[in-house]
CSV table of N, CA and C in Angstrom, one decimal:
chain,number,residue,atom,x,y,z
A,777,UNK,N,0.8,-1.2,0.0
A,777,UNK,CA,0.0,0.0,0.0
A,777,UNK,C,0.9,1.2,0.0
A,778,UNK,N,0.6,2.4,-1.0
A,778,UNK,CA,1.4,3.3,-1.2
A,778,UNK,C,1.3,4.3,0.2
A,779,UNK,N,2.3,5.5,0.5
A,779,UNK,CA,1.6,6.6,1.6
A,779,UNK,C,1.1,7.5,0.5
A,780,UNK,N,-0.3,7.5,0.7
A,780,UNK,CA,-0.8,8.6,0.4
A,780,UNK,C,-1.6,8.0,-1.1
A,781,UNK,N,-2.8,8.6,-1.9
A,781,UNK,CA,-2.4,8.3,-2.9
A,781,UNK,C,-3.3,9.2,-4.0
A,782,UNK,N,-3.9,8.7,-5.1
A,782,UNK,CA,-4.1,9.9,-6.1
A,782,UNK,C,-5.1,10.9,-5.8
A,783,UNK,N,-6.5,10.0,-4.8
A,783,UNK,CA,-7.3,10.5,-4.1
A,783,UNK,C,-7.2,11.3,-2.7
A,784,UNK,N,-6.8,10.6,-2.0
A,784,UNK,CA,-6.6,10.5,-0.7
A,784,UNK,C,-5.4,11.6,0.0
A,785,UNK,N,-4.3,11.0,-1.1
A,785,UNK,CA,-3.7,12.4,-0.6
A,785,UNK,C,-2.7,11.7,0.4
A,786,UNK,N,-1.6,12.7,1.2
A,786,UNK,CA,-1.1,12.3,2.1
A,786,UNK,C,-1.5,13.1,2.9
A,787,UNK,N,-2.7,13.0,3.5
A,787,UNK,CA,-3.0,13.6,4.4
A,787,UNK,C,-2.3,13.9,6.2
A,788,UNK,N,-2.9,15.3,5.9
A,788,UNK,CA,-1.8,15.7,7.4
A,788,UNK,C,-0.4,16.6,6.8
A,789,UNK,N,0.1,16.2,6.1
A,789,UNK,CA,1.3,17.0,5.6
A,789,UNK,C,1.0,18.1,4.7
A,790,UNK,N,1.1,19.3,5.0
A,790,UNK,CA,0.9,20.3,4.5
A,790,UNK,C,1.9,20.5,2.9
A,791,UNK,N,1.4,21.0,1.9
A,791,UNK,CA,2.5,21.2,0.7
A,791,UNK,C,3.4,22.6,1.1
A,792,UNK,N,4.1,22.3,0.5
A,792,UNK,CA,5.5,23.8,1.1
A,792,UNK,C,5.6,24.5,-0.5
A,793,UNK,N,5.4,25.6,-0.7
A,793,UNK,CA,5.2,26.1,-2.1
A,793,UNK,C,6.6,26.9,-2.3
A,794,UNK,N,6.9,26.7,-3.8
A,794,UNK,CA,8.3,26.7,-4.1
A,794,UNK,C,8.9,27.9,-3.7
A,795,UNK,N,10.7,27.6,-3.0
A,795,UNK,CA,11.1,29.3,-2.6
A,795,UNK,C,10.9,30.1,-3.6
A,796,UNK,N,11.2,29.9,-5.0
A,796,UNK,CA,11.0,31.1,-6.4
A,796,UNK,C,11.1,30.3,-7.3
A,797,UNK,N,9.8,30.8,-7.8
A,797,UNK,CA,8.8,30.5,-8.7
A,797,UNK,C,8.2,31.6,-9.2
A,798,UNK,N,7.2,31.2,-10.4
A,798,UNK,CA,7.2,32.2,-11.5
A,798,UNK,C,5.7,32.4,-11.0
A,799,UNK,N,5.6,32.3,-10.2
A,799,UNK,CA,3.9,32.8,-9.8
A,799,UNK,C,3.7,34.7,-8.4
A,800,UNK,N,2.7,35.0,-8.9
A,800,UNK,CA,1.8,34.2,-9.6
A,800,UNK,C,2.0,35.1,-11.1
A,801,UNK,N,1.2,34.4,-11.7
A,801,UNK,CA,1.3,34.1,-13.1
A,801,UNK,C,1.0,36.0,-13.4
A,802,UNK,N,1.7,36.0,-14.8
A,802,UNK,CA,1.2,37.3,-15.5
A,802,UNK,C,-0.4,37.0,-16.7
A,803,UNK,N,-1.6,37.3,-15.5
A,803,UNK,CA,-2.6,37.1,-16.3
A,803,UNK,C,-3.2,38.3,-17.2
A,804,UNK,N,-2.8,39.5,-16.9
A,804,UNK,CA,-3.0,40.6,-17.0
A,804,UNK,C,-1.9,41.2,-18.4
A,805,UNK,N,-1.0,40.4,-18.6
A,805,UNK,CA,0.1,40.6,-19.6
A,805,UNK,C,1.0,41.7,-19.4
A,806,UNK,N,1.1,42.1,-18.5
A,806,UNK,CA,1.8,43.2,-17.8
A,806,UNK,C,3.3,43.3,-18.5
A,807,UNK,N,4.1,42.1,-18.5
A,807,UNK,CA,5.3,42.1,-19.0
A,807,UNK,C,5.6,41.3,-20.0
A,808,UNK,N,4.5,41.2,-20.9
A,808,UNK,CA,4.0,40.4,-22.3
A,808,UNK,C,5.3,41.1,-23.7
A,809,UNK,N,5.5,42.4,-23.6
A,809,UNK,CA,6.4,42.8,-24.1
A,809,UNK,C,8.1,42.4,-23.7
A,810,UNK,N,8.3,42.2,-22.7
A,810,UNK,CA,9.7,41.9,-22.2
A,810,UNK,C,9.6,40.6,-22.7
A,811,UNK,N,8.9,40.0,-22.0
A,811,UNK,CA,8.7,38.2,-22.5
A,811,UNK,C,9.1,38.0,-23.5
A,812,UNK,N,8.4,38.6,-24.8
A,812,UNK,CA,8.1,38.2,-26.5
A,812,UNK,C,9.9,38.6,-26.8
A,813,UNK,N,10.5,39.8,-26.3
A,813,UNK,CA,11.9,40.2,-26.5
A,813,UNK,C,12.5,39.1,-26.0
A,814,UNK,N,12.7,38.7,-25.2
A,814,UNK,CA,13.5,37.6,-24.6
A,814,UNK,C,13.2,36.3,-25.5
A,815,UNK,N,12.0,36.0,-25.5
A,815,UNK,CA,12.0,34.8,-26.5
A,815,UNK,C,12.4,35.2,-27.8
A,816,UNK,N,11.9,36.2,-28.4
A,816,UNK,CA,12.5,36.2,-29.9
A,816,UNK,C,14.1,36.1,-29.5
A,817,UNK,N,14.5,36.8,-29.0
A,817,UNK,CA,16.4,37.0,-28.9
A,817,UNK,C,16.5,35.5,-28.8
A,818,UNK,N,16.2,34.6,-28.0
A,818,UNK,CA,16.3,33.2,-28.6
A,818,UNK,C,16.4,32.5,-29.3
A,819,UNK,N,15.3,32.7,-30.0
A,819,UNK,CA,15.1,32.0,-31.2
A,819,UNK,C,15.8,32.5,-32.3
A,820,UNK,N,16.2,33.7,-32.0
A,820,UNK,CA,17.5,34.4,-33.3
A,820,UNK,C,19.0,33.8,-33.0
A,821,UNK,N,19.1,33.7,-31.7
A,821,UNK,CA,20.6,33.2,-31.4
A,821,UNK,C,20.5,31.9,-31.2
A,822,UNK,N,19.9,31.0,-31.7
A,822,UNK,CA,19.8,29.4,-31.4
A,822,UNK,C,20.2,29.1,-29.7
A,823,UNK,N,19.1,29.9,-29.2
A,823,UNK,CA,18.8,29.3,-27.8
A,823,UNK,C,20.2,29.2,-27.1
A,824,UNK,N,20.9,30.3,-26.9
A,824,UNK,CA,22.0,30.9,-26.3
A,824,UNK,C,21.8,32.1,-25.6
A,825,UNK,N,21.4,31.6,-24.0
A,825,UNK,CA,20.4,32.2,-23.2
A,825,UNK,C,21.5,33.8,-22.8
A,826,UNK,N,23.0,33.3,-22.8
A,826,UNK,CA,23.8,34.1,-22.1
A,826,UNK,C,23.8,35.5,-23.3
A,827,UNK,N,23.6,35.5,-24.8
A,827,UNK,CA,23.7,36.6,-25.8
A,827,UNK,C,22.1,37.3,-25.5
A,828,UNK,N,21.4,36.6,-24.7
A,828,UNK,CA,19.9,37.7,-24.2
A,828,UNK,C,20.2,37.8,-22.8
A,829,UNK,N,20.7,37.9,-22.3
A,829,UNK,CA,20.8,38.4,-21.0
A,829,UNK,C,20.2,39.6,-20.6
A,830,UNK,N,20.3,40.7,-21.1
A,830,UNK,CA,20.0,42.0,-21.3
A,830,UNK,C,18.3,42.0,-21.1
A,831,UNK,N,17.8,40.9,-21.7
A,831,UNK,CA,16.3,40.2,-21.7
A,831,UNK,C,15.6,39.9,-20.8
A,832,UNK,N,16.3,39.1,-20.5
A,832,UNK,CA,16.0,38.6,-19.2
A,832,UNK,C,16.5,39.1,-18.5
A,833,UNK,N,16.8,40.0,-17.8
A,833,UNK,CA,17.3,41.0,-17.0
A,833,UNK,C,15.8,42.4,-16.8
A,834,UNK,N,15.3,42.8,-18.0
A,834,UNK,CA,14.5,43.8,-18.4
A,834,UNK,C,13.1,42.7,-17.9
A,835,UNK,N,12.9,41.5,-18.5
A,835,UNK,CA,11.9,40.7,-17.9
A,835,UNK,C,11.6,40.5,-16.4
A,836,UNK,N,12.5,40.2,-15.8
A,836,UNK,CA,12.6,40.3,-14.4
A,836,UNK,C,12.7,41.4,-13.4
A,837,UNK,N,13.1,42.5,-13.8
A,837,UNK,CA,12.8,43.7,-13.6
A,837,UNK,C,11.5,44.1,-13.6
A,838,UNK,N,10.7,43.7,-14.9
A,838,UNK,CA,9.4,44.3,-15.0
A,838,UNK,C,8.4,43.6,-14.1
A,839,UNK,N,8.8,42.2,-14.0
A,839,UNK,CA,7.8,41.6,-13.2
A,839,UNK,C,8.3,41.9,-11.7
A,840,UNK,N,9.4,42.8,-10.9
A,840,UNK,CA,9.4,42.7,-9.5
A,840,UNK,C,8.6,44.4,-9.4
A,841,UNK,N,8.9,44.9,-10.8
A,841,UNK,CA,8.5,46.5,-10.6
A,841,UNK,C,6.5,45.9,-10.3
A,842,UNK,N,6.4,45.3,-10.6
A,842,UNK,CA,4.4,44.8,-10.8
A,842,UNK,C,3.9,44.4,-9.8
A,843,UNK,N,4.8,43.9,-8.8
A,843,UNK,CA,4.5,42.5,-8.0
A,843,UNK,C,4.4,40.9,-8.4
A,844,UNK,N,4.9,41.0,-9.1
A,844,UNK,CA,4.3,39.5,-9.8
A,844,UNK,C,5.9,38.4,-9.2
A,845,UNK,N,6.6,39.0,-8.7
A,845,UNK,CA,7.6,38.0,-8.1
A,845,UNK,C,8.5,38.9,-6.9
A,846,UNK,N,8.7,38.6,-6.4
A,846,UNK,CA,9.5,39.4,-5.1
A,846,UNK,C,10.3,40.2,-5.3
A,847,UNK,N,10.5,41.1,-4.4
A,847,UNK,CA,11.7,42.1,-5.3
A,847,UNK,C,13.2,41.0,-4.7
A,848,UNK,N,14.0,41.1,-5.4
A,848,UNK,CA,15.2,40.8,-5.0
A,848,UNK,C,16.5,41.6,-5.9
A,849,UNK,N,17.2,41.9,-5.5
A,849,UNK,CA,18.7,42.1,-5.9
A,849,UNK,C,19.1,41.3,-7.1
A,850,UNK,N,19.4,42.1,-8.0
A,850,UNK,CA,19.5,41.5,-8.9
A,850,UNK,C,21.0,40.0,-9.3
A,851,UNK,N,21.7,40.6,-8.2
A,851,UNK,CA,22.6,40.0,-8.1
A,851,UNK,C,22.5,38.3,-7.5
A,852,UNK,N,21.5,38.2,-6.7
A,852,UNK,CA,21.4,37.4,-6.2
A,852,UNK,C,20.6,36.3,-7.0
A,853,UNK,N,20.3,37.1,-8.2
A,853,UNK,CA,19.1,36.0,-9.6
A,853,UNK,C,20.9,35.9,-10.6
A,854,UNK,N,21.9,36.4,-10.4
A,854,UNK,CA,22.7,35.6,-11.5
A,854,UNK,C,23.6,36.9,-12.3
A,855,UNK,N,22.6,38.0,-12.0
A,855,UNK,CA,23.6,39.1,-12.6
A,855,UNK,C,24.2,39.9,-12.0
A,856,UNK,N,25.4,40.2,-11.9
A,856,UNK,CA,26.5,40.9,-11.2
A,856,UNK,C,26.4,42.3,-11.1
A,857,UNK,N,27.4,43.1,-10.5
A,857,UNK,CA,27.1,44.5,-10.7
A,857,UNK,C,28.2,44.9,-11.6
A,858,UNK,N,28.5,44.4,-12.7
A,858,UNK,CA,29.4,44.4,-13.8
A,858,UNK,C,28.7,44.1,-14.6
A,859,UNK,N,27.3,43.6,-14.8
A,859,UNK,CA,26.5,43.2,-16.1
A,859,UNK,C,25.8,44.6,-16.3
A,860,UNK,N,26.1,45.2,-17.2
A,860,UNK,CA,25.6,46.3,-17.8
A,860,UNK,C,24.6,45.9,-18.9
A,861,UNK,N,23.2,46.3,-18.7
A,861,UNK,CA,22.6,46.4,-19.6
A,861,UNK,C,22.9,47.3,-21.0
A,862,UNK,N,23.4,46.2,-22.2
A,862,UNK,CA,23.2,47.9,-23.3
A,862,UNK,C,22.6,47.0,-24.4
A,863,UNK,N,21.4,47.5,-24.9
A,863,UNK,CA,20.6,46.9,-26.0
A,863,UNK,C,21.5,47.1,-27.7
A,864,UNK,N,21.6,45.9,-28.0
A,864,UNK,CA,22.2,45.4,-29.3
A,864,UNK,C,22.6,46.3,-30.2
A,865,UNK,N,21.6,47.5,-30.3
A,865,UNK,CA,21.5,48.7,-31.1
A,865,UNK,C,22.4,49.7,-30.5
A,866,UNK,N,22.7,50.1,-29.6
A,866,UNK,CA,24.0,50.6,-28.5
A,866,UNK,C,25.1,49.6,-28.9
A,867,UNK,N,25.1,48.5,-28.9
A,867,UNK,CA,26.5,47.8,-28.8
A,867,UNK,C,27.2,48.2,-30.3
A,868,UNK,N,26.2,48.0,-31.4
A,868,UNK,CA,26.4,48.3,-32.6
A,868,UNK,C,26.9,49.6,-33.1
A,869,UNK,N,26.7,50.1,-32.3
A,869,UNK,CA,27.2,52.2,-32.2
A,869,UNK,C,28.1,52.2,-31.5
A,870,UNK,N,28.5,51.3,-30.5
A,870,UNK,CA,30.1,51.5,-29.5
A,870,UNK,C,31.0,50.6,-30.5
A,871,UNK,N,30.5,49.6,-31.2
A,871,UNK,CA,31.8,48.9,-32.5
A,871,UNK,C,31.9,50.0,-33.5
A,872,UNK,N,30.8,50.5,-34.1
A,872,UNK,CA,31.3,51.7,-35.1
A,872,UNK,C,32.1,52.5,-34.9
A,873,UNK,N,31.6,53.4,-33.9
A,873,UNK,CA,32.1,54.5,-33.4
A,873,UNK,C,33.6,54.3,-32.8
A,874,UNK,N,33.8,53.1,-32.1
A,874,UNK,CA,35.5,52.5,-32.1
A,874,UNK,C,35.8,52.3,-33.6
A,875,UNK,N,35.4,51.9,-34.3
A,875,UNK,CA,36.0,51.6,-35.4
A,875,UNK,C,36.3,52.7,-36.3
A,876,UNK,N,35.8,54.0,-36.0
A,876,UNK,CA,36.0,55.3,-36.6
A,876,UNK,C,36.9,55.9,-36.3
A,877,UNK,N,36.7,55.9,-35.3
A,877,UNK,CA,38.0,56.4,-34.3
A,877,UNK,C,39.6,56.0,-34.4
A,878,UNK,N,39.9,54.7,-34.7
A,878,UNK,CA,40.6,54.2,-35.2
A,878,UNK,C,41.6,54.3,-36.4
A,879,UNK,N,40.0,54.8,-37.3
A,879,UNK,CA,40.6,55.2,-38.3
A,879,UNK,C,41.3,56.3,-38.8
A,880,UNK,N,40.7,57.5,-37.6
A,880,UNK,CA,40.9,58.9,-37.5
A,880,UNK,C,42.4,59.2,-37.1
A,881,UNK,N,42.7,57.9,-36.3
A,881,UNK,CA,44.3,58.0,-35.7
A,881,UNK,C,45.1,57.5,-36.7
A,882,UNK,N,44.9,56.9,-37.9
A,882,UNK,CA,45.9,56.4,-38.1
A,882,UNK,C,46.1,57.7,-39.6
């Protein structure tokens, strides 16, 4: 005889709800825009989570700015205080703009 079972339950023991977790949920689509960014940047970079970081950074942001997950430090979710957010379009204007410069010296 199993403890507990599909009906029945294990009764008496209370469930312990996960320390962090993605709840509760965005029913409201509050951060539907960050989301859709983070996934597309995926699916462009064949699922090379570390080249959207920036993404997921702005996604988690939005949901502690909402309530939808606790506030925490960001450092403590994985990003350091050396991870500078700069969107693709900035990164692409600091290679140029070195690369002009460059050329101005020589």
């Amino acid at each position: 005889m199993s403890a507990g079972g599909a009906f029945g339950g294990n009764r008496g023991v209370r469930p312990v709800p996960p320390e962090k977790g993605v709840f509760p949920l965005d029913h409201l689509h509050e951060c539907d825009l960050e989301k859709k960014d983070y996934l597309a940047c995926l699916k462009s970079t064949g699922a090379q989570s570390e080249k959207c970081r920036m993404f997921s950074k702005k996604y988690l942001e939005c949901r502690m700015e909402r309530n939808l997950m606790a506030k925490q430090d960001m450092s403590e979710l994985g990003f350091g205080n050396a991870d500078v957010v700069v969107a693709p379009s900035e990164e692409k204007d600091k290679l140029q703009s070195s690369a002009s410069d460059s050329k101005e010296r020589k």
